[in-house]
Amino acid sequence: MDKSRIVSLNSINMIYHTLNEETHAIKDINLSIYDGEIMGIVGPSGCGKSTLLSIIAGLISPSSGMVEVKGQLVEVPLKNIGYMFQRDQLFEWRNILDNVVLGLEIQDKLNKNTLEDAKELLNNYGLGDFLYSYPYQLSGGMRQRAALARTMILNPDLLLLDEPFSALDYQTRLAISDEVGIILRQNKKTAILVTHDIAEAISLCDSIAIMSNRPGTIKDIIDIELSCEDEPTPIKLREAPEFRHYFNKIWKELDIHVR
Ligand code: ADP
Ligand code: MG
């Protein structure tokens, strides 16, 4: 049997209207994402990447076109979607455990068992000693792990990651993206990762959609296949012989000019 399709975008257009102008943000986007796939989206700043994620999540309606998630037409914000942003959006006045169970609380699913699940998850993410710490007491990488735990505890069918590592310094970013990649694989999650880091996209994703300048269109979709002798992790995959080839190909297609 074919893998089931989780996301299907058909001829999506988004035109923003403001008082004195019209912005054609994305144009005629067709895209499918299948169960267990991690798809990267790279494209110049302002080309409509965040817009696209918001449309998939049902947070905004496209000007035209159709979005389906798990075969259902998306018309209202979806509950079975997890989000992770550049800023971790942790609430400073809640401790880490209370931040992580927030979604459970809202969905009225917080009980003894789910509270234990949350503690165990934080433990697995190396935050077992910080359950009752406040966000300001954690490093950027730890905060981002807590944000991931808050998302994963709800067991979403689809994860939308909007440049989740870009606020971190280079070393932390490598370590965290590696950890997140491993967690997504272990849990067989379907995810869309927006990033402007080409190497990050290649090491984490099964396929990469390259967007053009605004109005953003999908210029190309590249399937990534990297060979790795041991257990493949995102960091080890960066050593794969094919890595450079993909990097150069995507770099050329991105067509970024620096004056
Ligand atoms: P990206 O995430 O690729 O940087 P965005 O999706 O944030 O791009 O934005 C795409 C374009 O749409 C940009 O030109 C941006 O200014 C415009 N835009 C985004 N959100 C709005 C909005 N709410 N109202 C008007 N214009 C918007
Ligand atoms: Mg954006």
Tab-separated table of C-alpha atoms and ligand atoms in Angstrom:
chain	number	residue	atom	x	y	z
A	1	MET	CA	0.000	0.000	0.000
A	2	ASP	CA	1.121	3.536	-0.687
A	3	LYS	CA	2.033	5.745	2.210
A	4	SER	CA	-0.902	7.909	3.144
A	5	ARG	CA	-0.953	11.529	2.245
A	6	ILE	CA	-1.004	13.836	5.256
A	7	VAL	CA	-0.962	17.243	3.578
A	8	SER	CA	-2.269	18.150	0.174
A	9	LEU	CA	-2.080	21.681	-1.219
A	10	ASN	CA	-3.876	22.458	-4.447
A	11	SER	CA	-3.300	25.693	-6.374
A	12	ILE	CA	-2.825	27.815	-3.274
A	13	ASN	CA	-2.630	31.578	-3.698
A	14	MET	CA	-2.367	34.157	-0.973
A	15	ILE	CA	-2.825	37.828	-1.556
A	16	TYR	CA	-2.630	40.105	1.483
A	17	HIS	CA	-4.641	43.301	1.325
A	18	THR	CA	-3.715	46.274	3.410
A	19	LEU	CA	-5.056	49.799	3.239
A	20	ASN	CA	-2.795	50.992	0.474
A	21	GLU	CA	-1.330	47.892	-1.065
A	22	GLU	CA	-1.742	44.364	-2.160
A	23	THR	CA	0.949	41.724	-1.638
A	24	HIS	CA	0.847	38.582	-3.703
A	25	ALA	CA	2.652	36.422	-1.127
A	26	ILE	CA	2.407	32.939	-2.610
A	27	LYS	CA	1.374	31.789	-6.015
A	28	ASP	CA	-0.100	28.574	-7.319
A	29	ILE	CA	1.418	26.187	-4.791
A	30	ASN	CA	0.860	22.463	-5.188
A	31	LEU	CA	2.476	20.155	-2.667
A	32	SER	CA	1.937	16.783	-1.025
A	33	ILE	CA	3.495	15.487	2.158
A	34	TYR	CA	3.255	11.851	3.124
A	35	ASP	CA	3.117	10.017	6.426
A	36	GLY	CA	6.491	9.994	8.172
A	37	GLU	CA	8.074	12.413	5.721
A	38	ILE	CA	10.118	15.406	6.818
A	39	MET	CA	9.926	18.069	4.162
A	40	GLY	CA	12.173	21.099	4.198
A	41	ILE	CA	11.167	24.433	2.742
A	42	VAL	CA	13.892	26.865	1.798
A	43	GLY	CA	13.465	30.182	0.067
A	44	PRO	CA	14.454	33.827	0.214
A	45	SER	CA	13.217	35.961	3.067
A	46	GLY	CA	9.681	37.251	2.448
A	47	CYS	CA	8.797	34.615	-0.139
A	48	GLY	CA	5.836	33.337	1.857
A	49	LYS	CA	7.175	30.400	3.879
A	50	SER	CA	5.472	31.373	7.141
A	51	THR	CA	2.324	32.216	5.214
A	52	LEU	CA	2.317	28.720	3.782
A	53	LEU	CA	2.612	27.123	7.232
A	54	SER	CA	-0.202	29.294	8.589
A	55	ILE	CA	-2.411	28.223	5.710
A	56	ILE	CA	-1.676	24.534	6.331
A	57	ALA	CA	-2.510	24.997	10.020
A	58	GLY	CA	-5.798	26.689	9.138
A	59	LEU	CA	-4.746	29.880	10.912
A	60	ILE	CA	-5.366	31.900	7.774
A	61	SER	CA	-7.466	31.079	4.714
A	62	PRO	CA	-5.822	31.210	1.304
A	63	SER	CA	-7.197	33.653	-1.261
A	64	SER	CA	-7.766	30.657	-3.514
A	65	GLY	CA	-6.981	26.975	-3.594
A	66	MET	CA	-7.613	24.007	-1.362
A	67	VAL	CA	-5.791	22.535	1.639
A	68	GLU	CA	-6.401	19.062	2.992
A	69	VAL	CA	-4.825	17.521	6.070
A	70	LYS	CA	-5.403	13.785	6.450
A	71	GLY	CA	-8.095	13.971	3.783
A	72	GLN	CA	-10.045	16.687	5.595
A	73	LEU	CA	-10.594	20.088	4.106
A	74	VAL	CA	-8.896	22.679	6.309
A	75	GLU	CA	-11.302	25.479	7.130
A	76	VAL	CA	-10.659	26.188	10.795
A	77	PRO	CA	-7.474	26.000	12.890
A	78	LEU	CA	-6.515	22.354	13.308
A	79	LYS	CA	-5.957	20.765	16.705
A	80	ASN	CA	-3.806	17.851	15.603
A	81	ILE	CA	-0.957	20.107	14.501
A	82	GLY	CA	2.108	21.024	16.529
A	83	TYR	CA	3.984	24.260	16.002
A	84	MET	CA	7.524	25.292	16.786
A	85	PHE	CA	8.795	28.777	16.065
A	86	GLN	CA	12.046	30.667	16.133
A	87	ARG	CA	11.076	32.095	19.493
A	88	ASP	CA	10.163	29.296	21.853
A	89	GLN	CA	7.039	31.062	23.159
A	90	LEU	CA	7.494	29.665	26.654
A	91	PHE	CA	5.566	31.552	29.309
A	92	GLU	CA	8.080	33.161	31.639
A	93	TRP	CA	5.796	32.983	34.669
A	94	ARG	CA	5.224	29.231	34.369
A	95	ASN	CA	7.848	26.670	35.295
A	96	ILE	CA	9.046	24.219	32.642
A	97	LEU	CA	6.677	21.422	33.611
A	98	ASP	CA	3.726	23.817	33.685
A	99	ASN	CA	4.717	25.140	30.276
A	100	VAL	CA	4.868	21.616	28.861
A	101	VAL	CA	1.447	20.595	30.174
A	102	LEU	CA	-0.209	23.800	28.956
A	103	GLY	CA	-1.687	22.183	25.839
A	104	LEU	CA	-2.953	19.233	27.862
A	105	GLU	CA	-4.595	21.688	30.249
A	106	ILE	CA	-6.284	23.561	27.432
A	107	GLN	CA	-7.526	20.328	25.872
A	108	ASP	CA	-8.732	19.159	29.283
A	109	LYS	CA	-6.439	16.135	29.157
A	110	LEU	CA	-4.266	16.855	32.172
A	111	ASN	CA	-4.410	14.057	34.747
A	112	LYS	CA	-2.043	11.988	36.864
A	113	ASN	CA	-0.992	9.835	33.914
A	114	THR	CA	-0.405	12.617	31.414
A	115	LEU	CA	1.492	14.571	34.067
A	116	GLU	CA	3.805	11.570	34.503
A	117	ASP	CA	4.166	11.372	30.704
A	118	ALA	CA	5.226	15.011	30.652
A	119	LYS	CA	7.848	14.441	33.348
A	120	GLU	CA	9.175	11.402	31.530
A	121	LEU	CA	9.364	13.282	28.253
A	122	LEU	CA	11.290	16.127	29.886
A	123	ASN	CA	13.574	13.546	31.414
A	124	ASN	CA	14.186	12.012	27.988
A	125	TYR	CA	14.973	15.450	26.615
A	126	GLY	CA	17.615	15.966	29.318
A	127	LEU	CA	15.505	18.377	31.345
A	128	GLY	CA	14.683	16.094	34.268
A	129	ASP	CA	16.489	18.383	36.709
A	130	PHE	CA	14.684	21.485	35.456
A	131	LEU	CA	11.004	20.572	35.822
A	132	TYR	CA	10.428	23.337	38.331
A	133	SER	CA	12.853	25.867	36.894
A	134	TYR	CA	11.630	28.925	35.060
A	135	PRO	CA	12.412	29.592	31.405
A	136	TYR	CA	14.893	32.396	32.193
A	137	GLN	CA	17.004	29.876	34.129
A	138	LEU	CA	17.528	27.738	31.009
A	139	SER	CA	19.907	28.138	28.071
A	140	GLY	CA	18.528	28.769	24.575
A	141	GLY	CA	18.990	25.140	23.584
A	142	MET	CA	17.252	23.865	26.726
A	143	ARG	CA	14.350	26.244	26.185
A	144	GLN	CA	13.960	24.994	22.643
A	145	ARG	CA	13.928	21.393	23.920
A	146	ALA	CA	11.210	22.351	26.410
A	147	ALA	CA	9.230	23.914	23.559
A	148	LEU	CA	9.589	20.683	21.603
A	149	ALA	CA	8.378	18.671	24.612
A	150	ARG	CA	5.330	20.928	24.883
A	151	THR	CA	4.549	20.206	21.242
A	152	MET	CA	5.300	16.477	21.328
A	153	ILE	CA	3.289	15.726	24.479
A	154	LEU	CA	0.128	16.344	22.427
A	155	ASN	CA	1.241	13.728	19.913
A	156	PRO	CA	0.388	15.840	16.853
A	157	ASP	CA	-0.181	14.226	13.455
A	158	LEU	CA	1.840	16.949	11.810
A	159	LEU	CA	4.590	19.255	13.037
A	160	LEU	CA	5.159	22.664	11.524
A	161	LEU	CA	8.596	24.019	12.343
A	162	ASP	CA	9.170	27.639	11.361
A	163	GLU	CA	12.912	28.352	11.572
A	164	PRO	CA	12.948	26.784	15.042
A	165	PHE	CA	16.715	26.918	15.507
A	166	SER	CA	17.611	30.249	13.987
A	167	ALA	CA	17.802	32.157	17.272
A	168	LEU	CA	20.438	29.772	18.626
A	169	ASP	CA	24.185	30.130	18.336
A	170	TYR	CA	25.901	27.851	15.836
A	171	GLN	CA	27.088	25.100	18.222
A	172	THR	CA	23.774	24.847	20.054
A	173	ARG	CA	21.942	24.933	16.801
A	174	LEU	CA	23.872	21.947	15.470
A	175	ALA	CA	23.308	19.963	18.666
A	176	ILE	CA	19.601	20.795	18.956
A	177	SER	CA	18.779	20.235	15.307
A	178	ASP	CA	20.506	16.870	15.583
A	179	GLU	CA	18.468	15.950	18.664
A	180	VAL	CA	15.213	17.140	17.150
A	181	GLY	CA	15.932	15.224	13.953
A	182	ILE	CA	16.532	12.036	15.926
A	183	ILE	CA	13.360	12.549	17.974
A	184	LEU	CA	11.248	13.139	14.854
A	185	ARG	CA	12.634	9.969	13.236
A	186	GLN	CA	12.190	7.850	16.345
A	187	ASN	CA	8.576	8.950	16.625
A	188	LYS	CA	8.001	8.631	12.856
A	189	LYS	CA	6.619	12.146	12.763
A	190	THR	CA	5.483	13.957	9.679
A	191	ALA	CA	6.942	17.437	9.656
A	192	ILE	CA	7.531	20.527	7.576
A	193	LEU	CA	10.710	22.401	8.433
A	194	VAL	CA	11.172	25.948	7.202
A	195	THR	CA	14.792	26.981	7.397
A	196	HIS	CA	17.237	29.221	5.616
A	197	ASP	CA	20.101	26.925	6.543
A	198	ILE	CA	20.643	24.689	3.522
A	199	ALA	CA	22.887	22.248	5.379
A	200	GLU	CA	20.338	21.893	8.154
A	201	ALA	CA	17.625	21.123	5.610
A	202	ILE	CA	19.730	18.507	3.813
A	203	SER	CA	20.761	16.757	7.021
A	204	LEU	CA	17.240	16.621	8.474
A	205	CYS	CA	14.834	16.234	5.569
A	206	ASP	CA	13.651	13.555	3.159
A	207	SER	CA	12.832	16.149	0.547
A	208	ILE	CA	13.320	19.872	0.112
A	209	ALA	CA	11.011	22.301	-1.627
A	210	ILE	CA	12.771	25.351	-3.002
A	211	MET	CA	10.723	28.511	-3.240
A	212	SER	CA	11.248	31.450	-5.565
A	213	ASN	CA	11.233	35.093	-4.636
A	214	ARG	CA	7.827	36.630	-3.941
A	215	PRO	CA	5.254	35.769	-5.090
A	216	GLY	CA	6.570	32.484	-3.753
A	217	THR	CA	6.191	29.520	-6.040
A	218	ILE	CA	7.699	26.064	-5.675
A	219	LYS	CA	10.657	26.079	-8.065
A	220	ASP	CA	11.735	22.527	-7.430
A	221	ILE	CA	11.399	19.639	-5.029
A	222	ILE	CA	14.525	17.603	-4.385
A	223	ASP	CA	14.547	14.158	-2.805
A	224	ILE	CA	17.468	13.708	-0.462
A	225	GLU	CA	19.259	10.393	-0.256
A	226	LEU	CA	22.424	10.303	1.760
A	227	SER	CA	24.539	7.251	2.429
A	228	CYS	CA	25.810	6.644	5.909
A	229	GLU	CA	27.586	3.582	7.204
A	230	ASP	CA	26.544	3.734	10.839
A	231	GLU	CA	23.255	4.702	12.406
A	232	PRO	CA	22.323	7.839	10.474
A	233	THR	CA	21.889	10.976	12.569
A	234	PRO	CA	21.632	14.475	11.098
A	235	ILE	CA	25.184	15.337	12.164
A	236	LYS	CA	26.645	12.147	10.698
A	237	LEU	CA	24.662	12.647	7.511
A	238	ARG	CA	26.532	15.903	6.965
A	239	GLU	CA	29.581	13.726	6.242
A	240	ALA	CA	27.806	11.789	3.475
A	241	PRO	CA	29.531	11.938	0.067
A	242	GLU	CA	26.367	13.215	-1.640
A	243	PHE	CA	25.956	16.134	0.765
A	244	ARG	CA	28.007	18.623	-1.261
A	245	HIS	CA	26.148	17.824	-4.435
A	246	TYR	CA	22.778	18.648	-2.852
A	247	PHE	CA	24.200	21.761	-1.221
A	248	ASN	CA	25.482	23.149	-4.514
A	249	LYS	CA	22.304	22.271	-6.361
A	250	ILE	CA	20.063	24.006	-3.811
A	251	TRP	CA	22.380	26.998	-3.505
A	252	LYS	CA	22.248	27.522	-7.279
A	253	GLU	CA	18.492	27.164	-7.452
A	254	LEU	CA	17.962	29.567	-4.573
A	255	ASP	CA	19.618	32.176	-6.725
A	256	ILE	CA	20.391	34.580	-3.919
A	257	HIS	CA	22.274	37.666	-5.015
A	258	VAL	CA	24.250	39.631	-2.509
A	259	ARG	CA	25.190	43.065	-3.664
B	1	ADP	P1	8.724	34.376	4.896
B	1	ADP	O1	8.253	33.572	6.060
B	1	ADP	O2	9.131	33.545	3.716
B	1	ADP	O3	9.827	35.327	5.243
B	1	ADP	P2	6.067	35.606	5.045
B	1	ADP	O4	5.109	34.501	4.782
B	1	ADP	O5	6.238	36.010	6.447
B	1	ADP	O6	7.485	35.264	4.365
B	1	ADP	O7	5.608	36.881	4.205
B	1	ADP	C1	5.423	36.875	2.804
B	1	ADP	C2	5.030	38.262	2.329
B	1	ADP	O8	3.731	38.572	2.796
B	1	ADP	C3	5.951	39.365	2.845
B	1	ADP	O9	6.093	40.342	1.844
B	1	ADP	C4	5.184	39.912	4.030
B	1	ADP	O10	5.494	41.262	4.226
B	1	ADP	C5	3.742	39.739	3.591
B	1	ADP	N1	2.847	39.526	4.739
B	1	ADP	C6	2.950	38.525	5.653
B	1	ADP	N2	1.946	38.586	6.560
B	1	ADP	C7	1.193	39.666	6.201
B	1	ADP	C8	0.012	40.267	6.725
B	1	ADP	N3	-0.613	39.761	7.804
B	1	ADP	N4	-0.490	41.346	6.096
B	1	ADP	C9	0.128	41.866	5.000
B	1	ADP	N5	1.228	41.349	4.440
B	1	ADP	C10	1.772	40.259	5.026
B	2	MG	MG	8.920	33.454	8.050
